[in-house]
Short mmCIF file of C-alpha atoms in Angstrom, two decimals:
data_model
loop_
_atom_site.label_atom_id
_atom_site.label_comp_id
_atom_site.label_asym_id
_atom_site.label_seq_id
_atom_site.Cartn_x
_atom_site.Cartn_y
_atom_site.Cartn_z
CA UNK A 604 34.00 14.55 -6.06
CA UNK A 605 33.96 14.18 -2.61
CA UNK A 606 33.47 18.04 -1.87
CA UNK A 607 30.48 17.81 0.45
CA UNK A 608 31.11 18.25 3.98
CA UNK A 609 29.60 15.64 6.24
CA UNK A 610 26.20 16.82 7.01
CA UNK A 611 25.26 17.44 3.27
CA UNK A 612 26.56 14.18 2.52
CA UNK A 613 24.29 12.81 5.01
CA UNK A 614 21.12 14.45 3.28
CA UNK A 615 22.48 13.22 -0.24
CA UNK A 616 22.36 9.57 1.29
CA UNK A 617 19.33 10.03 2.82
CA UNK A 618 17.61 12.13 0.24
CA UNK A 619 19.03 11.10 -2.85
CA UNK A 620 20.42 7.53 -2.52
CA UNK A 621 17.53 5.84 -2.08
CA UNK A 622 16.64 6.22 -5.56
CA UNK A 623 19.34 4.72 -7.03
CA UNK A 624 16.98 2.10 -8.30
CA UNK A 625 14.64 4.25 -9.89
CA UNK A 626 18.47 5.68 -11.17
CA UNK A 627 19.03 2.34 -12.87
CA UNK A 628 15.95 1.47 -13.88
CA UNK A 629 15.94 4.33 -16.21
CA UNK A 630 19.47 4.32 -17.48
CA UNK A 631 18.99 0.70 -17.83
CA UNK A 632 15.60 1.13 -20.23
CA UNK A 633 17.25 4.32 -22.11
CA UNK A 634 20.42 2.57 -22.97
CA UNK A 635 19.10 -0.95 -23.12
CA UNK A 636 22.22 -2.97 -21.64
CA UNK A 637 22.74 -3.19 -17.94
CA UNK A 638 26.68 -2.78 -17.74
CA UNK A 639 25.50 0.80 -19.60
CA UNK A 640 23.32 1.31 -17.59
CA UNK A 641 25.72 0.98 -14.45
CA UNK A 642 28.10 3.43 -15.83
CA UNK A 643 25.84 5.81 -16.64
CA UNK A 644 23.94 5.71 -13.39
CA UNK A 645 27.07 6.25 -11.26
CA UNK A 646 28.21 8.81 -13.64
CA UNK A 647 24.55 10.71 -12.74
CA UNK A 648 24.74 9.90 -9.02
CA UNK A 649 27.88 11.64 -9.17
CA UNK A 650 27.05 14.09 -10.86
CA UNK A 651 23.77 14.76 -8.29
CA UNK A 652 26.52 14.52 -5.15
CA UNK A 653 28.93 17.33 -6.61
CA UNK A 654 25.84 19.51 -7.40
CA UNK A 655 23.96 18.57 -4.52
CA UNK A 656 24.09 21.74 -2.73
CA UNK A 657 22.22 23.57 -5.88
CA UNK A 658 19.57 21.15 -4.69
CA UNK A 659 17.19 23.02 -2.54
CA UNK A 660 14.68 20.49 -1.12
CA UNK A 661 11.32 19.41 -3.42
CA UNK A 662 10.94 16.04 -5.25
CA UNK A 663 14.78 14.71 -4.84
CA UNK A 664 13.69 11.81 -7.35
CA UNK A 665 12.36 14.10 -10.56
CA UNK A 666 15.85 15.97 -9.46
CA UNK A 667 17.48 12.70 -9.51
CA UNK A 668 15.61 11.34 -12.70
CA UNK A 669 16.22 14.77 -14.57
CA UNK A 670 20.04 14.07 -14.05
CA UNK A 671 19.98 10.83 -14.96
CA UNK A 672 18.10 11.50 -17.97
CA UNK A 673 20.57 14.17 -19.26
CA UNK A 674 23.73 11.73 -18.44
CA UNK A 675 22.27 9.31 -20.88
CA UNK A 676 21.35 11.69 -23.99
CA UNK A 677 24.81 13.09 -23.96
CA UNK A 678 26.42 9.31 -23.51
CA UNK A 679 23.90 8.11 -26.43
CA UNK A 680 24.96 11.19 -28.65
CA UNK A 681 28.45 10.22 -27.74
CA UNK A 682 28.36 6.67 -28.49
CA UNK A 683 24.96 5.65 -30.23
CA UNK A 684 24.30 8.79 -31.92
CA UNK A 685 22.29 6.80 -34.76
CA UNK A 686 19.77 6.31 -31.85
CA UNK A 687 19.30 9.63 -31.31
CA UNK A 688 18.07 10.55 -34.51
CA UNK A 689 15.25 8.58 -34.97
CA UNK A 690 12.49 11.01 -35.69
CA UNK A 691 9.76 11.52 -32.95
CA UNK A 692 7.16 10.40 -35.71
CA UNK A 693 4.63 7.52 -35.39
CA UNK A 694 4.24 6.67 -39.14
CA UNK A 695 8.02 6.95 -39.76
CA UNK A 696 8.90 4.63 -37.17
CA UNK A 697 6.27 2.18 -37.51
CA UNK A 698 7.91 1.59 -40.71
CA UNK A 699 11.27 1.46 -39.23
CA UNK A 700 11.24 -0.05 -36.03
CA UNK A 701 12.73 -3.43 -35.86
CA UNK A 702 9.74 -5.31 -34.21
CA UNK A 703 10.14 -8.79 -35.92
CA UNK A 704 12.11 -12.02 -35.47
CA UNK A 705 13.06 -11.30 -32.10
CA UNK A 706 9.98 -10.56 -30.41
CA UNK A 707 8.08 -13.33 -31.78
CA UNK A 708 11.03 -15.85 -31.06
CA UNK A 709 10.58 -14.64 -27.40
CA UNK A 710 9.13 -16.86 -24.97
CA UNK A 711 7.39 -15.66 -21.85
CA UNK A 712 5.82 -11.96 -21.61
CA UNK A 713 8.37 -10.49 -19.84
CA UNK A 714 10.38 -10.94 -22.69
CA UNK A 715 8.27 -9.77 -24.82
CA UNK A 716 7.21 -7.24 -23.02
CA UNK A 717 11.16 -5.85 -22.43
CA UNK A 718 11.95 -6.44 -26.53
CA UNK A 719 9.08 -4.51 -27.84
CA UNK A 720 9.58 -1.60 -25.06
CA UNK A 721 13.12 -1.29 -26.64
CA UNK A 722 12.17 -1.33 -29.99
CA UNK A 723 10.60 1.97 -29.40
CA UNK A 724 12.70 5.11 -29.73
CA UNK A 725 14.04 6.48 -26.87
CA UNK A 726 11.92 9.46 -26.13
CA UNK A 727 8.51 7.21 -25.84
CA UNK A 728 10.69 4.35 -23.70
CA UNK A 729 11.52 6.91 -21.40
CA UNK A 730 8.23 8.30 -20.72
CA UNK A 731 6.61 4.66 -20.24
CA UNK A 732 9.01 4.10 -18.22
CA UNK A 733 8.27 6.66 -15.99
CA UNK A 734 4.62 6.41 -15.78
CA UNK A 735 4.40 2.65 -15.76
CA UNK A 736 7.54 1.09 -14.27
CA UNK A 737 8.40 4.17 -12.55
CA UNK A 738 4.93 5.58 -11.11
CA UNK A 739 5.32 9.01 -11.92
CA UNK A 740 2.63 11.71 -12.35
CA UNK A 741 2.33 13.97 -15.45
CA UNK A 742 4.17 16.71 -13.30
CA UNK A 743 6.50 14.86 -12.31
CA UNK A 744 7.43 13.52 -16.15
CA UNK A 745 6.97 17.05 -16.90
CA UNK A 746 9.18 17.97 -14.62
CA UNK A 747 12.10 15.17 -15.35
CA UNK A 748 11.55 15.24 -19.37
CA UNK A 749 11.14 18.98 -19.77
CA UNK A 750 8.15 18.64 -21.38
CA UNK A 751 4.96 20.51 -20.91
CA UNK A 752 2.29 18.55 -19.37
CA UNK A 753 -0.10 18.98 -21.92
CA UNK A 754 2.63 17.39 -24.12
CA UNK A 755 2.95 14.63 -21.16
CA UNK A 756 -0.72 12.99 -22.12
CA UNK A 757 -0.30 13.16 -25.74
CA UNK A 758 3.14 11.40 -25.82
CA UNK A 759 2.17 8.97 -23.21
CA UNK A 760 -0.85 8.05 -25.55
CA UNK A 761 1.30 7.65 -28.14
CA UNK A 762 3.87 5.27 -26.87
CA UNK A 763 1.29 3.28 -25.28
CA UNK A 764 -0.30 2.79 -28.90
CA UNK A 765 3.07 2.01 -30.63
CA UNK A 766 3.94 -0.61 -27.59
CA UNK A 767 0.43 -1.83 -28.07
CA UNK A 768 1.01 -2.49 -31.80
CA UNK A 769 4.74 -3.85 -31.63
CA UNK A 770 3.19 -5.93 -29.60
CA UNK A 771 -0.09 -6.48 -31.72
CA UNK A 772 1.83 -7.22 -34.89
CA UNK A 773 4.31 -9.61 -32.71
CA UNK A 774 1.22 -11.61 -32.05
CA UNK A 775 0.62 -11.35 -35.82
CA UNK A 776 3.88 -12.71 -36.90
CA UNK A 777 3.40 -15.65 -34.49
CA UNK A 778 0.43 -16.63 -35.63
CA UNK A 779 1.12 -16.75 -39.00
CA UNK A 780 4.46 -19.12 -38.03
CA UNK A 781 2.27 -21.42 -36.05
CA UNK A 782 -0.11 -21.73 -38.78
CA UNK B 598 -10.58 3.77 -35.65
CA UNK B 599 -10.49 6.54 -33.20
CA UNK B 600 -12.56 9.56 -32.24
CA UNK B 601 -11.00 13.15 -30.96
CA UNK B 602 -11.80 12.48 -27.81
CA UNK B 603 -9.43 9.62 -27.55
CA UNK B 604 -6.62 11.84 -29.10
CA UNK B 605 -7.35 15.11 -25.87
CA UNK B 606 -8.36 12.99 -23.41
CA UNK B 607 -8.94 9.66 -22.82
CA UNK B 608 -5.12 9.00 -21.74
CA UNK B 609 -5.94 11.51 -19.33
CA UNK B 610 -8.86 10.11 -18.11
CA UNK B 611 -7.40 6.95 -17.71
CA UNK B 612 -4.27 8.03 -15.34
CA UNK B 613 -6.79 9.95 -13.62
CA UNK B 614 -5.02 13.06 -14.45
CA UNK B 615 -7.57 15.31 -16.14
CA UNK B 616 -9.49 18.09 -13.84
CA UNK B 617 -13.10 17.53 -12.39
CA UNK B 618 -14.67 19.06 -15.64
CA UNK B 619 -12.42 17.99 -18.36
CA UNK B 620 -13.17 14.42 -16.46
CA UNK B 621 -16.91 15.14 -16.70
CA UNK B 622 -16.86 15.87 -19.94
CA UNK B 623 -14.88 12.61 -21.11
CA UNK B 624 -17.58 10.57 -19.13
CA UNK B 625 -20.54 12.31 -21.02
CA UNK B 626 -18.36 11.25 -24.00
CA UNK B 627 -18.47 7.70 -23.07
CA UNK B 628 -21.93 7.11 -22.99
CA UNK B 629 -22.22 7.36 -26.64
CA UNK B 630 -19.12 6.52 -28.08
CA UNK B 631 -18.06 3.06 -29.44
CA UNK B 632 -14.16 3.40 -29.44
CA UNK B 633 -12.96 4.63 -26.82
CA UNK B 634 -14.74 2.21 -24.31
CA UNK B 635 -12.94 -0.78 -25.96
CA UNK B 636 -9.29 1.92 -26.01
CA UNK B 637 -9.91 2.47 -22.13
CA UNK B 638 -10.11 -1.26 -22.04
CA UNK B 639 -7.16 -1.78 -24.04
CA UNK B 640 -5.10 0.39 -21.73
CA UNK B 641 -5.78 -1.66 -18.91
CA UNK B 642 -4.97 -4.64 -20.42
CA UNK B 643 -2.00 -3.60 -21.53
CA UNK B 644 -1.08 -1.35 -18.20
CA UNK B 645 -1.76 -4.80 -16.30
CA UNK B 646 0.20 -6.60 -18.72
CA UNK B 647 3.30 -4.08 -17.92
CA UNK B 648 2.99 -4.52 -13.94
CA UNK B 649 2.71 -8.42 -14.19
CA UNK B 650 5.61 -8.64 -16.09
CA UNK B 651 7.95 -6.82 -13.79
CA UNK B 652 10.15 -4.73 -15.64
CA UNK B 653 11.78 -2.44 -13.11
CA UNK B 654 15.09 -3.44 -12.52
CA UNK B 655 16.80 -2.06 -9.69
CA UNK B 656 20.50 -1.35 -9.03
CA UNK B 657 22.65 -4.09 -8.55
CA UNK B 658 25.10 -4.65 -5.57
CA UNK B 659 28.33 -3.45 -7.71
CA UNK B 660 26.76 -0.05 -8.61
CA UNK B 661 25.36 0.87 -5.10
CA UNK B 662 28.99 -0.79 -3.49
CA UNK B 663 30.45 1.85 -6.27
CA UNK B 664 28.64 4.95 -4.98
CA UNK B 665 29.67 3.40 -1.50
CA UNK B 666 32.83 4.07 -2.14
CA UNK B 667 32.68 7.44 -4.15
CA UNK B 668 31.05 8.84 -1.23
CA UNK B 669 33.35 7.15 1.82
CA UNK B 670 36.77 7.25 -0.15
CA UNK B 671 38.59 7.08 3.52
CA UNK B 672 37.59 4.68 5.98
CA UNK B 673 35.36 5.46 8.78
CA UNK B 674 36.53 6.62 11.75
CA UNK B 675 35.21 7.06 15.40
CA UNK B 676 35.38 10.39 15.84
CA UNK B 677 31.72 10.76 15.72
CA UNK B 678 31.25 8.17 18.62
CA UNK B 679 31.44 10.42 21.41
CA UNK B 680 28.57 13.02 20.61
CA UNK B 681 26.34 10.58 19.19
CA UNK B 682 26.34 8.30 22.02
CA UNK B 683 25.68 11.81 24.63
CA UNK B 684 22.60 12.27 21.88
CA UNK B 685 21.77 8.53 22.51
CA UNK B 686 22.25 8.90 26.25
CA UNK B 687 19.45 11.68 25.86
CA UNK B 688 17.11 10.19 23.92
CA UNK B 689 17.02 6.89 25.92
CA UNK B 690 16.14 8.79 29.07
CA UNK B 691 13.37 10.88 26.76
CA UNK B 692 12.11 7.50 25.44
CA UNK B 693 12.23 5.95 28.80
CA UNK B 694 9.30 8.22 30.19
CA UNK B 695 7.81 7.81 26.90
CA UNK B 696 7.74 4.45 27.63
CA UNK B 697 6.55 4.59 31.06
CA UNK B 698 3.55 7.38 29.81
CA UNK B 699 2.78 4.37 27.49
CA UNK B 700 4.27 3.44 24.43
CA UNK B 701 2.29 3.45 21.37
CA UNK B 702 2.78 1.35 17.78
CA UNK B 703 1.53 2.05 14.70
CA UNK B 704 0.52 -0.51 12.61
CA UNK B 705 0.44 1.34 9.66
CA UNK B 706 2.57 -0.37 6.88
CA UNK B 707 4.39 2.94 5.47
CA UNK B 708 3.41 3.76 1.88
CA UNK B 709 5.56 5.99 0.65
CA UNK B 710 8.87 5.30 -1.79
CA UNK B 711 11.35 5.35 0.15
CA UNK B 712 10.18 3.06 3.63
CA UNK B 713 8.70 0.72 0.73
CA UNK B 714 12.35 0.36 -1.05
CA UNK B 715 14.08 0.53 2.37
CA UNK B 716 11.97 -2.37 3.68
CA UNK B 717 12.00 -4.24 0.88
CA UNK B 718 15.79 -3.75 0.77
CA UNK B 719 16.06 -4.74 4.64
CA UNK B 720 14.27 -8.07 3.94
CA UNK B 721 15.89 -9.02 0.81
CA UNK B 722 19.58 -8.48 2.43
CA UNK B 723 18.38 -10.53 5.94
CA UNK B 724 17.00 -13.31 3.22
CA UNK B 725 20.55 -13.42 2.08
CA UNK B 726 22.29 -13.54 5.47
CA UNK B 727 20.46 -16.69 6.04
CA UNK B 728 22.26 -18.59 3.66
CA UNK B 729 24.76 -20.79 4.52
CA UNK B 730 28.63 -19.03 5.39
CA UNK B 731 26.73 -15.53 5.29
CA UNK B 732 25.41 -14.87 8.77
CA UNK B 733 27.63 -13.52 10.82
CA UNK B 734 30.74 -11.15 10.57
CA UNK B 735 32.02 -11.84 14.23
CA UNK B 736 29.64 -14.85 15.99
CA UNK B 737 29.22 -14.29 19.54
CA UNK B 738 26.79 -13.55 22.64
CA UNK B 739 29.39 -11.49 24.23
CA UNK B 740 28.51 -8.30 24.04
CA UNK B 741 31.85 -6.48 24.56
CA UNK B 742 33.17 -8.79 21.87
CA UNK B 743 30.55 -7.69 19.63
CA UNK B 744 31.24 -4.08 19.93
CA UNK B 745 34.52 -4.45 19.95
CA UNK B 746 34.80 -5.96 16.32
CA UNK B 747 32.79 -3.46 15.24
CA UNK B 748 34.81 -0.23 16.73
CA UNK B 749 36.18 1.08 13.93
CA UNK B 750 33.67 -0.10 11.12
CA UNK B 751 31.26 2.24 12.61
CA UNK B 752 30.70 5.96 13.07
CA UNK B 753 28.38 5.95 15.95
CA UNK B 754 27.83 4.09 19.14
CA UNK B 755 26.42 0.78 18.68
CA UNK B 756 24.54 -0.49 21.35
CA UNK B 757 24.49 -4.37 21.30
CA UNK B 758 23.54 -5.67 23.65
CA UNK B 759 22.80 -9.45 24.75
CA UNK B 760 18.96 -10.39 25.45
CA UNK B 761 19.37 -13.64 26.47
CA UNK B 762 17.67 -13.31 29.77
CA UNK B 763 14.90 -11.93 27.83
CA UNK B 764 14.78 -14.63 25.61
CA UNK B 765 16.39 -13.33 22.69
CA UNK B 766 20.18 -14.75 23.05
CA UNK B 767 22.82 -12.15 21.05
CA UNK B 768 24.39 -14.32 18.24
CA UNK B 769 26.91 -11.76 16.92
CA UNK B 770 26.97 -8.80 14.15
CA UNK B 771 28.21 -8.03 10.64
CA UNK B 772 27.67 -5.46 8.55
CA UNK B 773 25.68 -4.65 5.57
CA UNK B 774 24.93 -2.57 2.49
CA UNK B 775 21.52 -0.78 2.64
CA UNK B 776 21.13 2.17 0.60
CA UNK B 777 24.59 1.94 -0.75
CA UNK B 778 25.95 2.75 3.13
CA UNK B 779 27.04 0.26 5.11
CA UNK B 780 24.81 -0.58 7.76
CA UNK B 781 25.66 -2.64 11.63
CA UNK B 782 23.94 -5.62 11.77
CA UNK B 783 23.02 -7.93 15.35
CA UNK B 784 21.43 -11.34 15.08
CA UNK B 785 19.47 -12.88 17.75
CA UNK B 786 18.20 -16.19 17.70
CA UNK B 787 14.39 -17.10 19.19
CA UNK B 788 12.85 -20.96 19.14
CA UNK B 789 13.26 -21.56 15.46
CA UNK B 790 13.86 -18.35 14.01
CA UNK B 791 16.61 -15.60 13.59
CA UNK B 792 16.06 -11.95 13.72
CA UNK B 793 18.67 -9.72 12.43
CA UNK B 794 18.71 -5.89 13.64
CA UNK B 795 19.72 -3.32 11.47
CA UNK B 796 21.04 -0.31 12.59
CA UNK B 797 22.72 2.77 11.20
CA UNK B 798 22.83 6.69 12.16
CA UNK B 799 20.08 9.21 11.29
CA UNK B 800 19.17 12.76 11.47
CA UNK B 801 15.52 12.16 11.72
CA UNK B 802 13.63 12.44 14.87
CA UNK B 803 12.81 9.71 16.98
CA UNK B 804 9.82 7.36 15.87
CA UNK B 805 7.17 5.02 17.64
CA UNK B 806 7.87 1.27 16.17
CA UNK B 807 5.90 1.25 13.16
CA UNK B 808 5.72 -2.45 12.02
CA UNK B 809 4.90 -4.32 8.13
CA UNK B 810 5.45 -7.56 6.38
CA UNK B 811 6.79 -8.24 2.96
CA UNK B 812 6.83 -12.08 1.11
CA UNK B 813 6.16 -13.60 5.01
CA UNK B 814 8.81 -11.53 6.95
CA UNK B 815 7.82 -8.96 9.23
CA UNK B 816 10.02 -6.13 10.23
CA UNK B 817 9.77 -3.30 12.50
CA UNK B 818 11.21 0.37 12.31
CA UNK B 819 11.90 2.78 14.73
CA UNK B 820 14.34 5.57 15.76
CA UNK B 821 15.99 6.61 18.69
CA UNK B 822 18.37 9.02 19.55
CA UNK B 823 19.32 9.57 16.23
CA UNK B 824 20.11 5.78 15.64
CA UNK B 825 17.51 4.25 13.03
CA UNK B 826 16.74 -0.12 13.72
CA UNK B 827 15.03 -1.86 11.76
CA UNK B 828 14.47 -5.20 12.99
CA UNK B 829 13.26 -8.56 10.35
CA UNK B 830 12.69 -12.02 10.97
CA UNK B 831 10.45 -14.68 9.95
CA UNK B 832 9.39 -14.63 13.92
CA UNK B 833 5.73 -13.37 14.82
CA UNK B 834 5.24 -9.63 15.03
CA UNK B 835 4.89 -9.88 18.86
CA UNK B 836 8.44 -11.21 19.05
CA UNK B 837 9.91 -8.16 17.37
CA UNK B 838 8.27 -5.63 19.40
CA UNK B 839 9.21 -7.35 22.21
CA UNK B 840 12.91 -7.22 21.04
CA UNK B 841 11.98 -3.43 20.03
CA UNK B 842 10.98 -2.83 23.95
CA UNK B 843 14.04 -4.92 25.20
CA UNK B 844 16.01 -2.08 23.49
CA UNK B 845 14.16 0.71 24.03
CA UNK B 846 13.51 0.18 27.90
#
């Protein structure tokens, strides 16, 4: 892989490198398991270094983040394809999603937090991720997702609602046990 | 129980991402609606919620040791030494009448993504050298010893030097992983505290020290001659420009 000569391998380092962590943070929320997560990432940093020089300055993170997103669909597809096909649909999933036991067993909100952000499908996890964990502006998720920005706000609002209620009914189900 | 609004714009509105009218318009909104008040509310709860719990993980060690390595498959070599010290050489003398025309800091804690990560990277990895069996790759105040362990680790120049007239007595050097590269590393020791220097090669321009603090470490940043430090220690700020000068001068 090691094509680049040294000077553009000094701008990758300098450029690109330093977001390795917002690299793995977003493999790691996508595919939900850290050792994943570390393949997947190195697989996508790689994949950024050979293709570097198609790279022609602008945001090297959504460039980075737009990689790393793609290496993780086509390793889900590959591996968790059943993942994959849960419909982009509120009502369907609310049905669906596997919210219970394990959230409310959860102790501290981190936990909680992390359980009910994976419960969602992968599509709204990615895009909280970016805006909330990650920092991102609407262009910038518009620009890593592929999404139009319009589509940005209304998708945003919607994961934030179905985290909100995973979380919501959580509370629920604890309740009710403690009662 | 929500109104249209909520559904167009309140998400919007609440990243402060909508334009001047569409904002304007959601505001008028507010005044007379019951829902979407309580859903702005909501948000924030929920937004605060998210940042309290700390959910971004960042890369391990292993994966940034593993792009390391991708990137360097052979080991290092020296070749670079020679031009990099001439550039060195030529920025010293630049920075010395820099100096003398009066040399200015900023204290302006950098903002942006990547001195954040950097810093925070910097402090975490001196934290760690700290512990016990960790602190030095080669421990000594002599400076040709110090370089000398390093020749061959490095591509560029290194200048360590010993301070201890100065009051900041060389300890010795290892090296380090920041940003997946390795880095040089010297440690001095002050009264009571230990300040470790990082150092590694840029193509950036030189910088004035710019200085910040993160969990009760400061650290201090410049460039020179192509050659980036970045200097951390639990020591006052004063020490580290000091130490900043004593290489610079």
């Amino acid at each position: 892989m090691n094509d680049l000569d040294a000077e553009d391998r000094l701008r990758f380092e300098q450029l690109v490198l330093p977001h390795a962590d917002a690299a793995f943070n977003l493999a790691r929320w996508l595919l939900r398991k850290r050792e994943d997560a570390e393949e997947v990432a190195q697989e996508a940093l790689l994949r950024a270094c050979r293709f570097f020089r198609g790279f022609h300055g602008g945001d090297a993170r959504a460039w980075l983040l737009q990689i790393v997103r793609n290496t993780c669909y086509t390793w889900l597809e590959k591996k968790r394809p059943m993942e994959l096909s849960v419909e982009f649909d509120e009502e369907l999933h609310l049905q669906t999603c596997p919210t219970p036991e394990t959230i409310a067993i959860a102790g501290d909100d981190r936990e909680r937090l992390s359980r009910a952000l994976e419960t969602l499908p992968p599509r709204f996890r990615e895009i909280l991720v970016l805006r909330e964990l990650e920092g991102c502006s609407y262009k910038e998720i518009a620009a890593i997702t592929s999404i139009p920005i319009g589509t940005v706000m209304s998708s945003l609002s919607r994961a934030l609602r179905q985290l909100y209620s995973v979380l919501t009914n959580s509370y629920h189900k604890e309740a009710v046990r403690e009662v | 129980m929500r109104c249209d609004f909520a559904d167009s714009l309140l998400q919007g509105y609440f990243d402060g991402e909508l334009s001047a009218p569409s904002a304007a318009e959601f505001e008028r909104h507010l005044q007379h609606c019951v829902h979407c008040p309580v859903e702005l509310v909501d948000l924030d709860l929920l937004r605060e919620r998210l940042q309290l719990a700390q959910l971004y993980e960042a890369a391990p060690a292993s994966l940034r040791k593993k792009i390391h390595a991708d990137l360097r498959p052979t080991a290092p070599t020296t070749a670079m030494s020679q031009p990099l010290l001439w550039h060195w050489l030529a920025a010293a003398a630049v920075l010395l009448l820099l100096a003398i025309a009066g040399w200015r800091v900023s204290p302006v804690l950098r903002t942006d993504d990547y001195q954040a990560e950097l810093a925070e990277e910097i402090v975490d990895a001196h934290v760690h050298s700290l512990q016990p069996g960790h602190l030095t790759g080669i421990s000594s105040s002599d400076e040709q010893a110090v370089k000398g362990w390093f020749k061959g680790r490095l591509t560029f120049a290194l200048p360590a030097r010993d301070f201890a007239n100065d009051g900041f007595a060389l300890e010795g050097g290892r090296l380090d992983v920041v940003e997946g590269r390795s880095v040089a590393v010297l440690v001095y020791a002050r009264p009571g505290h230990l300040i470790s220097v990082f150092i590694w090669p840029t193509r950036e321009r030189d910088t004035s020290p710019r200085i910040g603090s993160r969990q009760g470490y400061q650290w201090i940043d410049w460039r020179k001659g192509k050659i980036e430090f970045c200097a951390v220690s639990e020591a006052p700020t004063s020490d580290l420009l000091q130490l900043q000068w004593l290489f610079t001068k």
